[in-house]
CSV table of C-alpha atoms in Angstrom, one decimal:
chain,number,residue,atom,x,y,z
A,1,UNK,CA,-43.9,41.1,60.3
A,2,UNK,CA,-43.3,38.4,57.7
A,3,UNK,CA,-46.1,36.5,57.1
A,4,UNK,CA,-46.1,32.2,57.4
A,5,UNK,CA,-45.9,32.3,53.6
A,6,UNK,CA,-42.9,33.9,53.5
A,7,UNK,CA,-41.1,32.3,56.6
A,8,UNK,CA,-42.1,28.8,55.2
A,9,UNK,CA,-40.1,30.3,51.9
A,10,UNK,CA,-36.9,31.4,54.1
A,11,UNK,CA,-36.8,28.3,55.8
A,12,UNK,CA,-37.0,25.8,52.2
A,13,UNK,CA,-33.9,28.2,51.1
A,14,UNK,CA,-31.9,27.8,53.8
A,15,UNK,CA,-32.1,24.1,53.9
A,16,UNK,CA,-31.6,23.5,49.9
A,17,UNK,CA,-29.6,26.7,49.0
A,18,UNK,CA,-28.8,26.4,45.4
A,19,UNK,CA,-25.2,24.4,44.5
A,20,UNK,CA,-22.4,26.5,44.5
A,21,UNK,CA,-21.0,27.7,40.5
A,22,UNK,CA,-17.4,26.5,40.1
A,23,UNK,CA,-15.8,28.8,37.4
A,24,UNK,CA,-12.2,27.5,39.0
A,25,UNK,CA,-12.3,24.7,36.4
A,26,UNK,CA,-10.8,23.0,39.8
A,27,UNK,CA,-12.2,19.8,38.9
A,28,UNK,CA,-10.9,19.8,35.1
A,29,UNK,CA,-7.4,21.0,36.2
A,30,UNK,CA,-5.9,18.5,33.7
A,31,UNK,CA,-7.2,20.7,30.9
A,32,UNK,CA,-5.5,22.8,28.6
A,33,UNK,CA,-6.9,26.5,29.5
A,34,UNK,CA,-8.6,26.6,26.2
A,35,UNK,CA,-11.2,23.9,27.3
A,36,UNK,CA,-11.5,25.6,30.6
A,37,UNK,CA,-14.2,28.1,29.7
A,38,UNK,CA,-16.4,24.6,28.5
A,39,UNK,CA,-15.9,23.0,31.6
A,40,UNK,CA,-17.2,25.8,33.6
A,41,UNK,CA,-20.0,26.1,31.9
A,42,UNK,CA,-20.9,22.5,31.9
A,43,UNK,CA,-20.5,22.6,35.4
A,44,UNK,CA,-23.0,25.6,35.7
A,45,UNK,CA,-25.8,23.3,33.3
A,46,UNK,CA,-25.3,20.6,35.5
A,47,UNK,CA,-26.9,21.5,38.6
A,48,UNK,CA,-29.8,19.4,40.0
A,49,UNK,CA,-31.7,18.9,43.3
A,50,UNK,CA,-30.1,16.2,45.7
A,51,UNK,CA,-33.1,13.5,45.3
A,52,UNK,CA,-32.5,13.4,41.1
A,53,UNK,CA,-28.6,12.9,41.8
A,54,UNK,CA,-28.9,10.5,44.4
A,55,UNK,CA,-31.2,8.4,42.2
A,56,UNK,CA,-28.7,9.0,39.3
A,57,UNK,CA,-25.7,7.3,41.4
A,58,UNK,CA,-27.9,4.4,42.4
A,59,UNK,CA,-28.6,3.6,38.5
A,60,UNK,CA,-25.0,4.1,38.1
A,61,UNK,CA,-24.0,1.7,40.9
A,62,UNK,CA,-26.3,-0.6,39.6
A,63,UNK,CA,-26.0,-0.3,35.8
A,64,UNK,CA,-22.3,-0.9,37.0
A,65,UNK,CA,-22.9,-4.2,39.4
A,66,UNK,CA,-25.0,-5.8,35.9
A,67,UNK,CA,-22.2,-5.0,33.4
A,68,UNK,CA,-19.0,-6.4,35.8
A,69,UNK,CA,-21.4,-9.6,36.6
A,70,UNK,CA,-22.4,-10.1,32.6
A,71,UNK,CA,-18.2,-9.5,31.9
A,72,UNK,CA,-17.2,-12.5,34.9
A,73,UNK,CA,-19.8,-14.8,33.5
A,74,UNK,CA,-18.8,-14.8,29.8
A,75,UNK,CA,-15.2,-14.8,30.3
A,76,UNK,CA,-15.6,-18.0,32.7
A,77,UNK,CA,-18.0,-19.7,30.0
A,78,UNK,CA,-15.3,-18.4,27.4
A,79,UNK,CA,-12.3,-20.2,29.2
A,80,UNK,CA,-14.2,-23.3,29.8
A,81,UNK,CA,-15.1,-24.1,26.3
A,82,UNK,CA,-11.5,-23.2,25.3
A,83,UNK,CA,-10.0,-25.3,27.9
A,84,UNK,CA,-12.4,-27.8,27.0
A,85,UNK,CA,-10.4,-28.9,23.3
A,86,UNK,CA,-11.8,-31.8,21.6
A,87,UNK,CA,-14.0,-32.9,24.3
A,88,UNK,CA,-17.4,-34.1,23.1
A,89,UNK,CA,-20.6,-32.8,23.8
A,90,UNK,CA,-21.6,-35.6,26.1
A,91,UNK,CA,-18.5,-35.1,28.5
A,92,UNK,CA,-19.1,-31.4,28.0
A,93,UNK,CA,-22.8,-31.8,29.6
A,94,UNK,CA,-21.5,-33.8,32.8
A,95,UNK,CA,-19.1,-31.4,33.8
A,96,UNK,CA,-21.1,-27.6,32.9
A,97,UNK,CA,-24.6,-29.7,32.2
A,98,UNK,CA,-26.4,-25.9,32.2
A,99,UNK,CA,-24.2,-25.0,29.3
A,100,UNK,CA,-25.4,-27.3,26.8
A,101,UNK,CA,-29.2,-26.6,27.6
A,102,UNK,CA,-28.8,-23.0,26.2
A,103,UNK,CA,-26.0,-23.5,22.9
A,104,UNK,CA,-26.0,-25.8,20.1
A,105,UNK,CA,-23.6,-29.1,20.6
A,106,UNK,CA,-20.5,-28.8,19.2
A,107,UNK,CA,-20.2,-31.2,16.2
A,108,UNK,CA,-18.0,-34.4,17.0
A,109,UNK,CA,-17.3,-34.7,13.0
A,110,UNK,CA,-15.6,-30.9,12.7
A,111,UNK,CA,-14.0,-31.4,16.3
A,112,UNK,CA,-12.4,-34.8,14.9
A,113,UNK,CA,-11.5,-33.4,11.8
A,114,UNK,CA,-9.7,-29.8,13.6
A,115,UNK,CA,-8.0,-32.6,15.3
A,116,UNK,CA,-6.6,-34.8,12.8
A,117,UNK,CA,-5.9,-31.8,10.9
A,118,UNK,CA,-3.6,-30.6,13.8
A,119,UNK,CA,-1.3,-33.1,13.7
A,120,UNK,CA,-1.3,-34.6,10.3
A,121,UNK,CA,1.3,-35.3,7.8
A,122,UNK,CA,1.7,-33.6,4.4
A,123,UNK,CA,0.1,-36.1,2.7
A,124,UNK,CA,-2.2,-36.0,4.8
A,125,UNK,CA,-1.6,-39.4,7.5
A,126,UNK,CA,-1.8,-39.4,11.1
A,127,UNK,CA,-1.1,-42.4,13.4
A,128,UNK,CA,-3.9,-43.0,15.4
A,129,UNK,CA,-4.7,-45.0,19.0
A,130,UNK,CA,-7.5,-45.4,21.4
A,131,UNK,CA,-6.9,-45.5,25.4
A,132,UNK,CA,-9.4,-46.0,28.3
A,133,UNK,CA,-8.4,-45.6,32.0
A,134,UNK,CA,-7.3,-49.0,32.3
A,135,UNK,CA,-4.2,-47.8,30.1
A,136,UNK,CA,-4.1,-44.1,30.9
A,137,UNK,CA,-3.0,-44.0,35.0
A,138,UNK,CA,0.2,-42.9,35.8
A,139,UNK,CA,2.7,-45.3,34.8
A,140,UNK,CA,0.8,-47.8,33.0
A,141,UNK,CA,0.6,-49.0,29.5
A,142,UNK,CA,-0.1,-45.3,27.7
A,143,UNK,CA,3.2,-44.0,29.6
A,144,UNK,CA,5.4,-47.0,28.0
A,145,UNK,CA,4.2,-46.6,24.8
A,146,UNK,CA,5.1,-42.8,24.5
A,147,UNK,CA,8.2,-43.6,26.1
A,148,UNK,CA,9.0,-46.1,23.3
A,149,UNK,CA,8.9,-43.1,20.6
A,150,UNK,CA,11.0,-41.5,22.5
A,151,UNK,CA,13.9,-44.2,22.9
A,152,UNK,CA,13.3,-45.6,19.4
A,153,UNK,CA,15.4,-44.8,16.5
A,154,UNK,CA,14.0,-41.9,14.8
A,155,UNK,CA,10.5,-42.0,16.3
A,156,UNK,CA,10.4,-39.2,18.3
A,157,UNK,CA,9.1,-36.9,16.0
A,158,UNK,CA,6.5,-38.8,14.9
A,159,UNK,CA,4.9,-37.9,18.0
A,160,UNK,CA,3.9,-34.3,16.0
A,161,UNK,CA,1.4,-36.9,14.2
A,162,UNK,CA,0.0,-39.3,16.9
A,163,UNK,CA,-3.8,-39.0,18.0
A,164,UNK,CA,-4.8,-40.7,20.7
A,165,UNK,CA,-8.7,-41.4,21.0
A,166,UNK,CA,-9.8,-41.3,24.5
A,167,UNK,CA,-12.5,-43.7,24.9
A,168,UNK,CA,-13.8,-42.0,28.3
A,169,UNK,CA,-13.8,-38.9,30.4
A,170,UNK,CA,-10.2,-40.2,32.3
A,171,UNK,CA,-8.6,-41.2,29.5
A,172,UNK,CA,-9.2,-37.8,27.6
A,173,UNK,CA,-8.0,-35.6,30.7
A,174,UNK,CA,-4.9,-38.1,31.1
A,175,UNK,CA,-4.2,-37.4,27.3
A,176,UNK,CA,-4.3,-33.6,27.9
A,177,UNK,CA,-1.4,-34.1,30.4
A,178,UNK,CA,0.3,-36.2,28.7
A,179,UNK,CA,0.1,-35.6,25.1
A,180,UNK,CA,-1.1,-32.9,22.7
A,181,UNK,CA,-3.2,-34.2,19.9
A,182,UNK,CA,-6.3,-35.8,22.0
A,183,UNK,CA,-10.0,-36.6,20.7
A,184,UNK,CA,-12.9,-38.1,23.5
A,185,UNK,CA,-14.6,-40.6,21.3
A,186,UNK,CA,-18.3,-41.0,23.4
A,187,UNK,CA,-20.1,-44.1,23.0
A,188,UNK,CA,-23.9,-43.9,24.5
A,189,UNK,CA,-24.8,-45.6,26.9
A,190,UNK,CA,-21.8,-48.1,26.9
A,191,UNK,CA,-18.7,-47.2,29.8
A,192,UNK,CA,-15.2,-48.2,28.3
A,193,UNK,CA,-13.5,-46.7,31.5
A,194,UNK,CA,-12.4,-50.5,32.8
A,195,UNK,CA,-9.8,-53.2,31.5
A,196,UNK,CA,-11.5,-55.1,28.5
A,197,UNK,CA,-11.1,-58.6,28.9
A,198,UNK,CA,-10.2,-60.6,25.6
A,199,UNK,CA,-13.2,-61.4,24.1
A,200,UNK,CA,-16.2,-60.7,26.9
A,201,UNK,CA,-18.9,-58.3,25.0
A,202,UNK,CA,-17.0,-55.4,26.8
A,203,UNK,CA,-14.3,-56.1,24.8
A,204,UNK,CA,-16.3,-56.8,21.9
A,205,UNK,CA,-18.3,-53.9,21.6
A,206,UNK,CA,-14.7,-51.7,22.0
A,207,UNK,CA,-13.2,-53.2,19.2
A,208,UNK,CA,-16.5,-52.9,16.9
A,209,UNK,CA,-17.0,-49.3,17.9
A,210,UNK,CA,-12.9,-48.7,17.0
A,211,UNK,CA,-13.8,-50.2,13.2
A,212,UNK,CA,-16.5,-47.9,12.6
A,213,UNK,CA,-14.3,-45.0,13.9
A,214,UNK,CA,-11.1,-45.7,11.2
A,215,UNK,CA,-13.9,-45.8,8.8
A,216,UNK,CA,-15.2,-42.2,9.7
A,217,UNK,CA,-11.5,-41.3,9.5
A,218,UNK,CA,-11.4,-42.5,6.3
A,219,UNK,CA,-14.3,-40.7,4.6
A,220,UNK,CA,-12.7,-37.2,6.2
A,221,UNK,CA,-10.0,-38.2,3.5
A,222,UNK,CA,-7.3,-39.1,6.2
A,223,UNK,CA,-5.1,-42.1,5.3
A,224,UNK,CA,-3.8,-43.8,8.8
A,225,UNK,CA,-1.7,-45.7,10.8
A,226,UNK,CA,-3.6,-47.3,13.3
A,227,UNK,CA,-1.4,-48.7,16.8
A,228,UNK,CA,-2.8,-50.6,19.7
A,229,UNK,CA,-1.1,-48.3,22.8
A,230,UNK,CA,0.8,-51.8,24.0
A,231,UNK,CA,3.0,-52.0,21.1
A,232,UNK,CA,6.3,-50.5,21.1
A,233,UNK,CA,7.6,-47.8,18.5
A,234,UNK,CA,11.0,-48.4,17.7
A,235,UNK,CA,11.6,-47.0,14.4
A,236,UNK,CA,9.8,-45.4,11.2
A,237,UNK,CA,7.8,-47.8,9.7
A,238,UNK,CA,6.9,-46.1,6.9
A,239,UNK,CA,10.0,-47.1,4.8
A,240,UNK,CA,8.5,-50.9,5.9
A,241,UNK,CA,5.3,-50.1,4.2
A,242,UNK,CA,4.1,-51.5,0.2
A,243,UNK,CA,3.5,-48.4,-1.8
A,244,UNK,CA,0.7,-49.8,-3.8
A,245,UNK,CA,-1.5,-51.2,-1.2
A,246,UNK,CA,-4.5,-49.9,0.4
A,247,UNK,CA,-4.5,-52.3,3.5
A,248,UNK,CA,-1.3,-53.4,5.3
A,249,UNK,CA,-1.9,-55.5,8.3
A,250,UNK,CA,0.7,-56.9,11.1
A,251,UNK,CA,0.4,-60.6,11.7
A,252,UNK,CA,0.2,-63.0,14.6
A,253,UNK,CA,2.0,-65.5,12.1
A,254,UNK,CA,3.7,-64.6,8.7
A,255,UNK,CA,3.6,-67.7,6.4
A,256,UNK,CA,6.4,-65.4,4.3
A,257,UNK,CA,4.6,-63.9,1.6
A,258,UNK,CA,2.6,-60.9,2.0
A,259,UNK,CA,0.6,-61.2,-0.2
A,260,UNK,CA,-0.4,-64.9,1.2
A,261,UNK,CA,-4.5,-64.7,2.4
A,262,UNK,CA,-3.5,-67.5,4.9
A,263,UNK,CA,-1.3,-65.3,7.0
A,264,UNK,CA,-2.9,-64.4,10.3
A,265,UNK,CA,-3.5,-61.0,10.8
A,266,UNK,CA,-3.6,-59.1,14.0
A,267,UNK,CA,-6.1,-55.8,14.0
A,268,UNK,CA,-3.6,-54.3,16.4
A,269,UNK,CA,-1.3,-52.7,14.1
A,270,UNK,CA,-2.6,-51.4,10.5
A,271,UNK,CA,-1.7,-48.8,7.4
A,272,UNK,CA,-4.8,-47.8,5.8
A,273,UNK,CA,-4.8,-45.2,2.8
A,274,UNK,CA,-8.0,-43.1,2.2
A,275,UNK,CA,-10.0,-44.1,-0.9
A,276,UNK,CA,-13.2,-45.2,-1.8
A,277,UNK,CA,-11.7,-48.9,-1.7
A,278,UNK,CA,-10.7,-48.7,1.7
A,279,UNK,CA,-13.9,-46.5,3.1
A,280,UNK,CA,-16.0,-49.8,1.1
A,281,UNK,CA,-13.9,-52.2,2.6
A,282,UNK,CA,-14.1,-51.1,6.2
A,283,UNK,CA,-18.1,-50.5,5.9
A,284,UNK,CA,-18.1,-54.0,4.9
A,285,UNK,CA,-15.9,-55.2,7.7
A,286,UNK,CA,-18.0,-53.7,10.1
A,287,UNK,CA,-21.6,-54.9,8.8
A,288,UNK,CA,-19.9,-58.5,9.1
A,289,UNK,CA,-20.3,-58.3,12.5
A,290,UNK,CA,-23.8,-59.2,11.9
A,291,UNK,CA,-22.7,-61.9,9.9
A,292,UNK,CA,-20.6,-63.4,12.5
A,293,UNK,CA,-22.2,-62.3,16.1
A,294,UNK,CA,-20.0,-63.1,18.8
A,295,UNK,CA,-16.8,-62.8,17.2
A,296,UNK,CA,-14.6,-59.7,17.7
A,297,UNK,CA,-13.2,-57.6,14.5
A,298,UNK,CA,-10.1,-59.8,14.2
A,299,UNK,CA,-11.4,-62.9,13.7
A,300,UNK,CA,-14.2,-61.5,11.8
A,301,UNK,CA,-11.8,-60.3,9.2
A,302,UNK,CA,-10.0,-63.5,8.5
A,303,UNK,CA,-13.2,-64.9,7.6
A,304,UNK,CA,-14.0,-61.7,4.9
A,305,UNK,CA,-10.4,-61.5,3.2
A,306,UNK,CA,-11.4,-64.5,1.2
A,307,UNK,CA,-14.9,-63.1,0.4
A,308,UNK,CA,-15.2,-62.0,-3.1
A,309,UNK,CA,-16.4,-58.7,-2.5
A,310,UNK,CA,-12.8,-57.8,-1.5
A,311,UNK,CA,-11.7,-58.9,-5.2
A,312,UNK,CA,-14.9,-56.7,-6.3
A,313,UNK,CA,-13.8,-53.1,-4.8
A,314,UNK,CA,-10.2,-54.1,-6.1
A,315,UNK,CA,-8.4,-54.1,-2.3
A,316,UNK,CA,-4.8,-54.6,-2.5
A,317,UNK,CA,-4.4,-56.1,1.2
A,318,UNK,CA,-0.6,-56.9,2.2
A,319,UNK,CA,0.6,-58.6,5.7
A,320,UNK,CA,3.4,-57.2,7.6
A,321,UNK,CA,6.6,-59.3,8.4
A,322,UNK,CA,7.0,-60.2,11.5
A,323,UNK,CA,10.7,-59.6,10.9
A,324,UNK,CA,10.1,-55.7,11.6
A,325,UNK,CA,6.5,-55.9,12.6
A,326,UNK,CA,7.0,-58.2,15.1
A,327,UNK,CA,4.5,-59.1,18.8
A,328,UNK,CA,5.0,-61.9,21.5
A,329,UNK,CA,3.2,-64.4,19.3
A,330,UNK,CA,5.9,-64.6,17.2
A,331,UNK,CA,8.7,-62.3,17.9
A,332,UNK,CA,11.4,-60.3,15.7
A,333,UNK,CA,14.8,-61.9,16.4
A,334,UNK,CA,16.7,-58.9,15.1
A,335,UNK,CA,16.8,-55.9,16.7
A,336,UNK,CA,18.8,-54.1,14.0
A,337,UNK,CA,15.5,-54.2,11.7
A,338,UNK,CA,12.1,-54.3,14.1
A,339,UNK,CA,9.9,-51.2,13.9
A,340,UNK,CA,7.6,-52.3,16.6
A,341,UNK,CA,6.9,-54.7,19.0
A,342,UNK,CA,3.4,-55.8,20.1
A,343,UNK,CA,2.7,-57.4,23.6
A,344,UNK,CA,0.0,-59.9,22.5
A,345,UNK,CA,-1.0,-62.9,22.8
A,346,UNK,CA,-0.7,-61.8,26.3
A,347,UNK,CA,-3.5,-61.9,29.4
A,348,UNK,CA,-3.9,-59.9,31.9
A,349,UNK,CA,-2.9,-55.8,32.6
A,350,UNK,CA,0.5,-57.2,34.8
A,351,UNK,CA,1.7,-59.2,32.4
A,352,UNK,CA,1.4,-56.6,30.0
A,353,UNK,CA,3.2,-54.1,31.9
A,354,UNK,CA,6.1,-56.4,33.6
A,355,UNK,CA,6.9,-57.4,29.6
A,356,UNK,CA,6.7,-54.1,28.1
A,357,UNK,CA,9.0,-53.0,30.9
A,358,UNK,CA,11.8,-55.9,30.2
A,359,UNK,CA,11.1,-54.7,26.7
A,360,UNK,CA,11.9,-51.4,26.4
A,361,UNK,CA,15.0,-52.6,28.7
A,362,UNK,CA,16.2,-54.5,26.3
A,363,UNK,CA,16.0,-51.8,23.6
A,364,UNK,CA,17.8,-49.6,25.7
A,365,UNK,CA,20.6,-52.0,25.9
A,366,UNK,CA,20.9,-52.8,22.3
A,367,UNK,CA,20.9,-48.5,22.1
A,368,UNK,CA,23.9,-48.7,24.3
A,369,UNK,CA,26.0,-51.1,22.4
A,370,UNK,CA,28.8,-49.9,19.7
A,371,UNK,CA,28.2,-50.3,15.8
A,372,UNK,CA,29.8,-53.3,15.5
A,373,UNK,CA,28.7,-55.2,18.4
A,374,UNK,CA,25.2,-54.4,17.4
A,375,UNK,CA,25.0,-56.4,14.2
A,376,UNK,CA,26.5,-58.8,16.1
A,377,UNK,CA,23.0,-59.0,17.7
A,378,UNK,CA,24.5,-60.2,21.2
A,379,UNK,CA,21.2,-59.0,22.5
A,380,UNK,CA,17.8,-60.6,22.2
A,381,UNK,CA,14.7,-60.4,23.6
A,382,UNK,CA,14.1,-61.8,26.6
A,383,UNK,CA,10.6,-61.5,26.6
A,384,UNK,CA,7.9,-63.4,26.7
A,385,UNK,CA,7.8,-63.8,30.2
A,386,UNK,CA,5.1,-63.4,32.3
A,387,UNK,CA,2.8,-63.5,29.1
A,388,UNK,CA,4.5,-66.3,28.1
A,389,UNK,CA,1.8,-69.0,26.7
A,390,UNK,CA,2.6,-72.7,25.5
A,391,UNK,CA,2.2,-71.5,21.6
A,392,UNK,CA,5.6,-69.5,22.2
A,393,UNK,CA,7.7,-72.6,23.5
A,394,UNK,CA,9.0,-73.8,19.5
A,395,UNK,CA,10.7,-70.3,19.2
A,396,UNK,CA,14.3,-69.8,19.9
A,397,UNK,CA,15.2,-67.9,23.2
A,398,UNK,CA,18.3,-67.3,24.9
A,399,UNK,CA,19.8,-70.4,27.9
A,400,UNK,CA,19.1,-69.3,31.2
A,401,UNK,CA,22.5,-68.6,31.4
A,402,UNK,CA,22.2,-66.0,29.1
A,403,UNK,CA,19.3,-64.4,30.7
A,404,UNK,CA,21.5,-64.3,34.2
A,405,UNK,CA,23.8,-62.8,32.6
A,406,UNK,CA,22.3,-60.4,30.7
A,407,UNK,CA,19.7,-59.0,33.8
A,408,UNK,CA,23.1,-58.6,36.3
A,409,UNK,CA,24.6,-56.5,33.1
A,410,UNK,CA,21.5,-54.2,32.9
């Protein structure tokens, strides 16, 4: 008779009898025959009890879970900060405000510069504008004023070269849509989302913080062509520009010299080459501001281009004729020279838009027209309209006749 000893041993070897030897190589049938000998051998080495193996395939599973959740959570973060492009680090920490707590801010300086590198000129020029969302919703000014490069006469590739600086969160994810050479320029604590009204301290403060912007642009050795968004690009006007000049500004009125102080600039349109001049000048323009509180950048630099200083730093400033540079203050009346177009002097976003509209209409037209009838010039602007102001009235415009005429023709 066995004793309990020995039926207790029975029992514990019937219940875990030892795992079966495989010298099949079943599970390494894949293998060249040569390899088989190793497999069946590993297989005999590998044996363990059930309780070590399941704990084995539990670390597995797990070890597994960890490294699929680290690999989803790094390519997301990965594909957001790609997608993300120039956006700053203040817009960053709005939308993934977790992100920023835990990585270094990107710098705005090297983003602006990746940027301007991107779609700069050989020598080095970009043609720069700002945008809020006032002027970046669907079919508004920002839509118009890409449109005109595209209709103009030899403008469309200058598109390669044009930043736009969005001066909030909607105007930098409209730019992304729209366009491909985008920067979000942050200001703290101020919101430049809504129309600025001429001259309110929104307005102000936008135009200020745009001065010390070109000047930053300058110092990162990047001469520019700076372009309010509501002025229409209708040819190249870099064959329009002075070659020995380090500061070209449009005018509101051209007294017909530019090199005549007493012209009346307009801040809207500008050619600035990079050099310590110009970086000197445009510090100076924008400490003035102290000098004249309450006045915005334009006025403020009518008052400086007769300071000495200017004279000092050697600043070759030239004014831009009207004839190619023209704007509704004082229009160009030939249509077989203007470069661009400016809707100023002009209140109010729907009289901007309904003019920049009859604009580019009338450009379209004078497009249409044969060689012959264009110098002609049988076409002429028939804006101002609704931003027409009394200070327009002594400058010619076509009979109301003409105007009839012309809109049935269209």
């Amino acid at each position: 008779m066995s004793s309990p000893q020995q039926l207790a041993l029975r029992f514990h070897r019937r219940r875990f009898p030892p795992p079966p030897v495989s010298t099949s190589c079943s599970f390494a049938s894949r293998l060249p025959p040569s390899d088989c000998s190793f497999a069946s051998s590993f297989s005999s080495s590998a044996g363990m009890s059930p309780e070590i193996s399941m704990l084995i395939r539990r670390a597995a599973l797990i070890f597994t879970v960890l490294t699929l959740s680290a690999l989803l959570l790094y390519t997301a973060t990965d594909s957001l900060r790609l997608s993300s492009g120039s956006l700053s680090s203040y817009s960053f920490a709005r939308i993934f405000p977790s992100y920023l707590n835990n990585s270094p801010s990107p710098n705005p300086t090297q983003q602006l510069e990746e940027v301007l590198k991107n779609a700069s000129m050989v020598n080095k020029t970009v043609i720069l504008t700002t945008l809020n969302d006032a002027w970046a919703v669907p079919n508004s000014v920002v839509d118009l004023f890409l449109k005109s490069f595209m209709l103009g006469d030899g403008t469309h590739r200058l598109l390669d070269h044009l930043v736009i600086i969005a001066l909030d969160e909607k105007a930098y994810n409209r730019c992304r849509i729209v366009h491909k050479h985008c920067f979000a320029l942050v200001t703290e604590d101020v919101d430049f989302h809504e129309e600025a009204y001429f001259m309110t301290p929104h307005y102000l403060k936008m135009m200020w913080r745009r001065i010390d912007f070109l000047r930053s642009v300058l110092e990162l050795g990047y001469s520019f062509v700076f372009t309010d968004a509501d002025i229409m690009w209708f040819r190249d006007p870099f064959p329009r520009f002075f070659p020995d000049a380090d500061f070209q500004i449009a005018c509101d009125n051209f007294l017909g010299r530019p090199d005549d102080m007493n012209n009346t600039p307009n801040g809207g349109f500008n050619y600035v080459k990079s050099n310590n001049r110009s970086i000197a000048f445009y510090k100076f323009w924008y400490s003035s501001r102290e000098t004249y509180p309450g006045y915005h950048d334009q006025d403020v630099l009518n008052k400086i281009k007769f300071d000495p200083f200017i004279s000092d730093i050697g600043l070759e400033i030239r004014f831009l004729d009207t004839a190619y540079f023209g704007g509704l203050c004082e229009p160009s009346k030939d249509l077989n020279v203007v470069c661009t177009m400016h809707v100023n002097c002009c209140y109010g976003m729907d009289s901007k838009l309904h003019d920049l509209k009859i604009m580019l209409q009338d450009w379209r037209a004078f497009m249409s027209l044969p060689p012959d009838l264009k110098n002609e010039s049988i076409i002429s602007w028939r804006v101002p309209q609704n931003c027409s102001l009394s200070s327009l009235r002594h400058f010619d415009s076509p009979p109301p006749e003409m105007d009839v005429q012309q809109e049935e023709e269209d």
